[in-house]
Amino acid sequence: KAKTAPSTGKDQTDSLKRFHKLADEILVQSTQDALFIQRPVWRDRALVSISTNAAGSQQYRRALEITRLIPQPEVRTDALVKIAELQARGNRQAEATATYEEAARAVASIPLDDPRAVLTGVLIDNLITVGRFEDARKCTILYPDNARRYIALGAIAESQGRRGQSQSAMAWIDSEIP
């Protein structure tokens, strides 16, 4: 058998760079292909899928670029929440915060109360899931009515209690809830 020379760190770095470049090219080409889809619903769902896959491979910048091509705030919110969750779970808290803020702005831009309320719930549930309780409380202002706001605040407090943060929940309840 012929022996092959062991690869050097430079070889591995070059291979990794080529791999990342190829992955990015695939995302760009997929995005261009998706933009040719005539039906807005399918085009936007394809863009959500592509951006979510980009975020899943830790290409967050590209994921956000793709997401920002989605014109409908309802669909864009879906992609932003998925990206933010992946960032939060990937210990990229500052980036997750910025993406969650962008998702909240997208929700706020939805003109109809019912879709805005549904997506507010999705956003808050996701924030609870990743343990961002203060951000979840702030997002309750996106609800069009107090009844849903109070239900969400109760869910946030309950989730905090289940995670051993009941003292924190009681403190904000005492200071903020009328």
mmCIF file of C-alpha atoms in Angstrom:
data_model
loop_
_atom_site.group_PDB
_atom_site.id
_atom_site.type_symbol
_atom_site.label_atom_id
_atom_site.label_comp_id
_atom_site.label_asym_id
_atom_site.label_seq_id
_atom_site.Cartn_x
_atom_site.Cartn_y
_atom_site.Cartn_z
ATOM 1 C CA LYS A 1 0.000 0.000 0.000
ATOM 2 C CA ALA A 2 1.100 3.466 -0.815
ATOM 3 C CA LYS A 3 1.264 5.794 2.130
ATOM 4 C CA THR A 4 -0.319 9.194 1.843
ATOM 5 C CA ALA A 5 1.188 12.189 3.453
ATOM 6 C CA PRO A 6 -0.650 13.359 6.541
ATOM 7 C CA SER A 7 -2.730 16.435 5.914
ATOM 8 C CA THR A 8 -1.535 19.659 7.388
ATOM 9 C CA GLY A 9 -3.564 22.215 9.268
ATOM 10 C CA LYS A 10 -3.368 24.481 6.215
ATOM 11 C CA ASP A 11 -4.866 21.744 4.007
ATOM 12 C CA GLN A 12 -7.727 21.281 6.439
ATOM 13 C CA THR A 13 -8.297 25.030 6.662
ATOM 14 C CA ASP A 14 -8.357 25.334 2.874
ATOM 15 C CA SER A 15 -10.802 22.431 2.600
ATOM 16 C CA LEU A 16 -13.029 23.974 5.234
ATOM 17 C CA LYS A 17 -13.007 27.324 3.431
ATOM 18 C CA ARG A 18 -13.950 25.637 0.155
ATOM 19 C CA PHE A 19 -16.725 23.741 1.903
ATOM 20 C CA HIS A 20 -18.151 26.943 3.453
ATOM 21 C CA LYS A 21 -17.926 28.736 0.109
ATOM 22 C CA LEU A 22 -19.772 25.905 -1.622
ATOM 23 C CA ALA A 23 -22.460 25.829 1.080
ATOM 24 C CA ASP A 24 -22.973 29.570 0.722
ATOM 25 C CA GLU A 25 -23.184 29.289 -3.067
ATOM 26 C CA ILE A 26 -25.870 26.628 -2.673
ATOM 27 C CA LEU A 27 -27.867 28.907 -0.374
ATOM 28 C CA VAL A 28 -27.565 31.803 -2.813
ATOM 29 C CA GLN A 29 -28.625 29.634 -5.760
ATOM 30 C CA SER A 30 -31.527 28.162 -3.767
ATOM 31 C CA THR A 31 -32.692 31.653 -2.880
ATOM 32 C CA GLN A 32 -32.529 32.785 -6.504
ATOM 33 C CA ASP A 33 -34.494 29.702 -7.546
ATOM 34 C CA ALA A 34 -37.110 30.325 -4.855
ATOM 35 C CA LEU A 35 -37.603 33.891 -6.051
ATOM 36 C CA PHE A 36 -38.742 32.521 -9.422
ATOM 37 C CA ILE A 37 -41.709 30.760 -7.812
ATOM 38 C CA GLN A 38 -44.835 32.523 -9.044
ATOM 39 C CA ARG A 39 -47.126 31.843 -6.098
ATOM 40 C CA PRO A 40 -46.247 34.119 -3.156
ATOM 41 C CA VAL A 41 -47.258 31.558 -0.522
ATOM 42 C CA TRP A 42 -44.961 28.862 -1.923
ATOM 43 C CA ARG A 43 -42.158 31.311 -2.663
ATOM 44 C CA ASP A 44 -42.213 32.630 0.890
ATOM 45 C CA ARG A 45 -42.390 29.134 2.439
ATOM 46 C CA ALA A 46 -39.404 28.117 0.294
ATOM 47 C CA LEU A 47 -37.480 31.158 1.557
ATOM 48 C CA VAL A 48 -38.348 30.240 5.163
ATOM 49 C CA SER A 49 -37.031 26.744 4.560
ATOM 50 C CA ILE A 50 -33.820 27.996 2.986
ATOM 51 C CA SER A 51 -33.180 30.571 5.710
ATOM 52 C CA THR A 52 -33.895 28.044 8.458
ATOM 53 C CA ASN A 53 -31.465 25.598 6.886
ATOM 54 C CA ALA A 54 -28.850 28.344 6.662
ATOM 55 C CA ALA A 55 -29.301 29.118 10.343
ATOM 56 C CA GLY A 56 -29.196 25.414 11.177
ATOM 57 C CA SER A 57 -25.720 25.317 9.648
ATOM 58 C CA GLN A 58 -24.738 28.410 11.654
ATOM 59 C CA GLN A 59 -24.748 30.716 8.632
ATOM 60 C CA TYR A 60 -26.808 33.289 10.491
ATOM 61 C CA ARG A 61 -25.854 36.304 8.391
ATOM 62 C CA ARG A 62 -26.989 34.580 5.216
ATOM 63 C CA ALA A 63 -30.122 33.279 6.952
ATOM 64 C CA LEU A 64 -31.135 36.814 7.898
ATOM 65 C CA GLU A 65 -30.403 38.143 4.416
ATOM 66 C CA ILE A 66 -32.696 35.508 2.936
ATOM 67 C CA THR A 67 -35.389 36.134 5.533
ATOM 68 C CA ARG A 68 -35.442 39.839 4.791
ATOM 69 C CA LEU A 69 -36.477 39.014 1.221
ATOM 70 C CA ILE A 70 -39.835 37.728 2.515
ATOM 71 C CA PRO A 71 -42.347 40.561 2.018
ATOM 72 C CA GLN A 72 -45.166 39.282 4.258
ATOM 73 C CA PRO A 73 -44.472 40.036 7.934
ATOM 74 C CA GLU A 74 -46.444 36.975 9.055
ATOM 75 C CA VAL A 75 -44.182 34.609 7.150
ATOM 76 C CA ARG A 76 -41.028 36.629 7.865
ATOM 77 C CA THR A 77 -41.820 36.367 11.586
ATOM 78 C CA ASP A 78 -41.847 32.575 11.322
ATOM 79 C CA ALA A 79 -38.349 32.551 9.842
ATOM 80 C CA LEU A 80 -36.990 35.144 12.280
ATOM 81 C CA VAL A 81 -38.260 33.241 15.316
ATOM 82 C CA LYS A 82 -36.668 30.014 14.056
ATOM 83 C CA ILE A 83 -33.350 31.756 13.425
ATOM 84 C CA ALA A 84 -33.391 33.494 16.811
ATOM 85 C CA GLU A 85 -34.088 30.209 18.594
ATOM 86 C CA LEU A 86 -31.137 28.556 16.857
ATOM 87 C CA GLN A 87 -28.943 31.511 17.802
ATOM 88 C CA ALA A 88 -30.097 31.356 21.423
ATOM 89 C CA ARG A 89 -29.533 27.613 21.634
ATOM 90 C CA GLY A 90 -26.137 28.092 19.958
ATOM 91 C CA ASN A 91 -25.089 30.449 22.774
ATOM 92 C CA ARG A 92 -25.137 33.515 20.534
ATOM 93 C CA GLN A 93 -27.261 35.593 22.870
ATOM 94 C CA ALA A 94 -26.516 39.060 21.474
ATOM 95 C CA GLU A 95 -27.350 37.932 17.949
ATOM 96 C CA ALA A 96 -30.481 36.170 19.193
ATOM 97 C CA THR A 97 -31.600 39.360 20.921
ATOM 98 C CA ALA A 98 -31.263 41.359 17.701
ATOM 99 C CA THR A 99 -33.145 38.701 15.731
ATOM 100 C CA TYR A 100 -35.923 38.464 18.332
ATOM 101 C CA GLU A 101 -36.237 42.268 18.202
ATOM 102 C CA GLU A 102 -36.553 42.096 14.424
ATOM 103 C CA ALA A 103 -39.230 39.403 14.833
ATOM 104 C CA ALA A 104 -41.118 41.627 17.279
ATOM 105 C CA ARG A 105 -40.991 44.513 14.789
ATOM 106 C CA ALA A 106 -42.341 42.197 12.082
ATOM 107 C CA VAL A 107 -45.200 41.136 14.382
ATOM 108 C CA ALA A 108 -45.945 44.760 15.253
ATOM 109 C CA SER A 109 -46.210 45.597 11.554
ATOM 110 C CA ILE A 110 -49.042 43.109 10.987
ATOM 111 C CA PRO A 111 -52.139 45.266 10.470
ATOM 112 C CA LEU A 112 -54.828 42.758 11.521
ATOM 113 C CA ASP A 113 -55.377 42.004 15.211
ATOM 114 C CA ASP A 114 -55.966 38.260 14.972
ATOM 115 C CA PRO A 115 -52.858 37.292 12.959
ATOM 116 C CA ARG A 116 -50.798 39.686 15.076
ATOM 117 C CA ALA A 117 -52.129 38.064 18.262
ATOM 118 C CA VAL A 118 -51.386 34.553 16.999
ATOM 119 C CA LEU A 119 -47.825 35.431 16.041
ATOM 120 C CA THR A 120 -47.322 37.307 19.290
ATOM 121 C CA GLY A 121 -48.194 34.049 21.032
ATOM 122 C CA VAL A 122 -45.727 32.139 18.867
ATOM 123 C CA LEU A 123 -42.994 34.672 19.634
ATOM 124 C CA ILE A 124 -43.697 34.640 23.376
ATOM 125 C CA ASP A 125 -43.847 30.832 23.504
ATOM 126 C CA ASN A 126 -40.504 30.652 21.751
ATOM 127 C CA LEU A 127 -38.942 33.175 24.127
ATOM 128 C CA ILE A 128 -40.238 31.148 27.070
ATOM 129 C CA THR A 129 -38.798 27.973 25.563
ATOM 130 C CA VAL A 130 -35.283 29.409 25.454
ATOM 131 C CA GLY A 131 -35.626 30.983 28.921
ATOM 132 C CA ARG A 132 -35.822 34.628 27.858
ATOM 133 C CA PHE A 133 -38.588 35.561 30.270
ATOM 134 C CA GLU A 134 -37.956 39.298 30.422
ATOM 135 C CA ASP A 135 -38.082 39.527 26.622
ATOM 136 C CA ALA A 136 -41.289 37.458 26.627
ATOM 137 C CA ARG A 137 -42.878 39.877 29.118
ATOM 138 C CA LYS A 138 -41.902 42.842 26.951
ATOM 139 C CA CYS A 139 -43.531 41.243 23.905
ATOM 140 C CA THR A 140 -46.921 41.023 25.622
ATOM 141 C CA ILE A 141 -47.538 44.642 24.587
ATOM 142 C CA LEU A 142 -47.948 43.334 21.035
ATOM 143 C CA TYR A 143 -51.274 41.749 21.979
ATOM 144 C CA PRO A 144 -54.279 43.819 20.873
ATOM 145 C CA ASP A 145 -56.105 43.303 24.186
ATOM 146 C CA ASN A 146 -55.461 42.980 27.904
ATOM 147 C CA ALA A 147 -57.099 39.567 28.287
ATOM 148 C CA ARG A 148 -54.508 37.837 26.110
ATOM 149 C CA ARG A 149 -51.743 39.914 27.680
ATOM 150 C CA TYR A 150 -52.647 38.693 31.181
ATOM 151 C CA ILE A 151 -52.925 35.074 30.031
ATOM 152 C CA ALA A 152 -49.442 35.330 28.514
ATOM 153 C CA LEU A 153 -48.017 36.941 31.636
ATOM 154 C CA GLY A 154 -49.446 34.085 33.688
ATOM 155 C CA ALA A 155 -47.835 31.541 31.358
ATOM 156 C CA ILE A 156 -44.510 33.341 31.629
ATOM 157 C CA ALA A 157 -44.682 33.385 35.429
ATOM 158 C CA GLU A 158 -45.648 29.704 35.524
ATOM 159 C CA SER A 159 -42.733 28.791 33.271
ATOM 160 C CA GLN A 160 -40.336 30.769 35.420
ATOM 161 C CA GLY A 161 -41.593 28.930 38.482
ATOM 162 C CA ARG A 162 -41.100 25.563 36.806
ATOM 163 C CA ARG A 163 -37.508 26.509 36.075
ATOM 164 C CA GLY A 164 -36.770 27.419 39.659
ATOM 165 C CA GLN A 165 -37.123 31.174 39.175
ATOM 166 C CA SER A 166 -40.292 31.689 41.168
ATOM 167 C CA GLN A 167 -38.757 34.479 43.272
ATOM 168 C CA SER A 168 -37.967 36.438 40.111
ATOM 169 C CA ALA A 169 -41.508 35.891 38.823
ATOM 170 C CA MET A 170 -43.039 37.073 42.088
ATOM 171 C CA ALA A 171 -40.825 40.156 42.103
ATOM 172 C CA TRP A 172 -41.929 41.369 38.675
ATOM 173 C CA ILE A 173 -45.541 40.475 39.381
ATOM 174 C CA ASP A 174 -45.448 42.603 42.549
ATOM 175 C CA SER A 175 -43.804 45.512 40.744
ATOM 176 C CA GLU A 176 -45.548 45.461 37.349
ATOM 177 C CA ILE A 177 -48.985 43.868 37.554
ATOM 178 C CA PRO A 178 -51.793 46.157 38.713
#
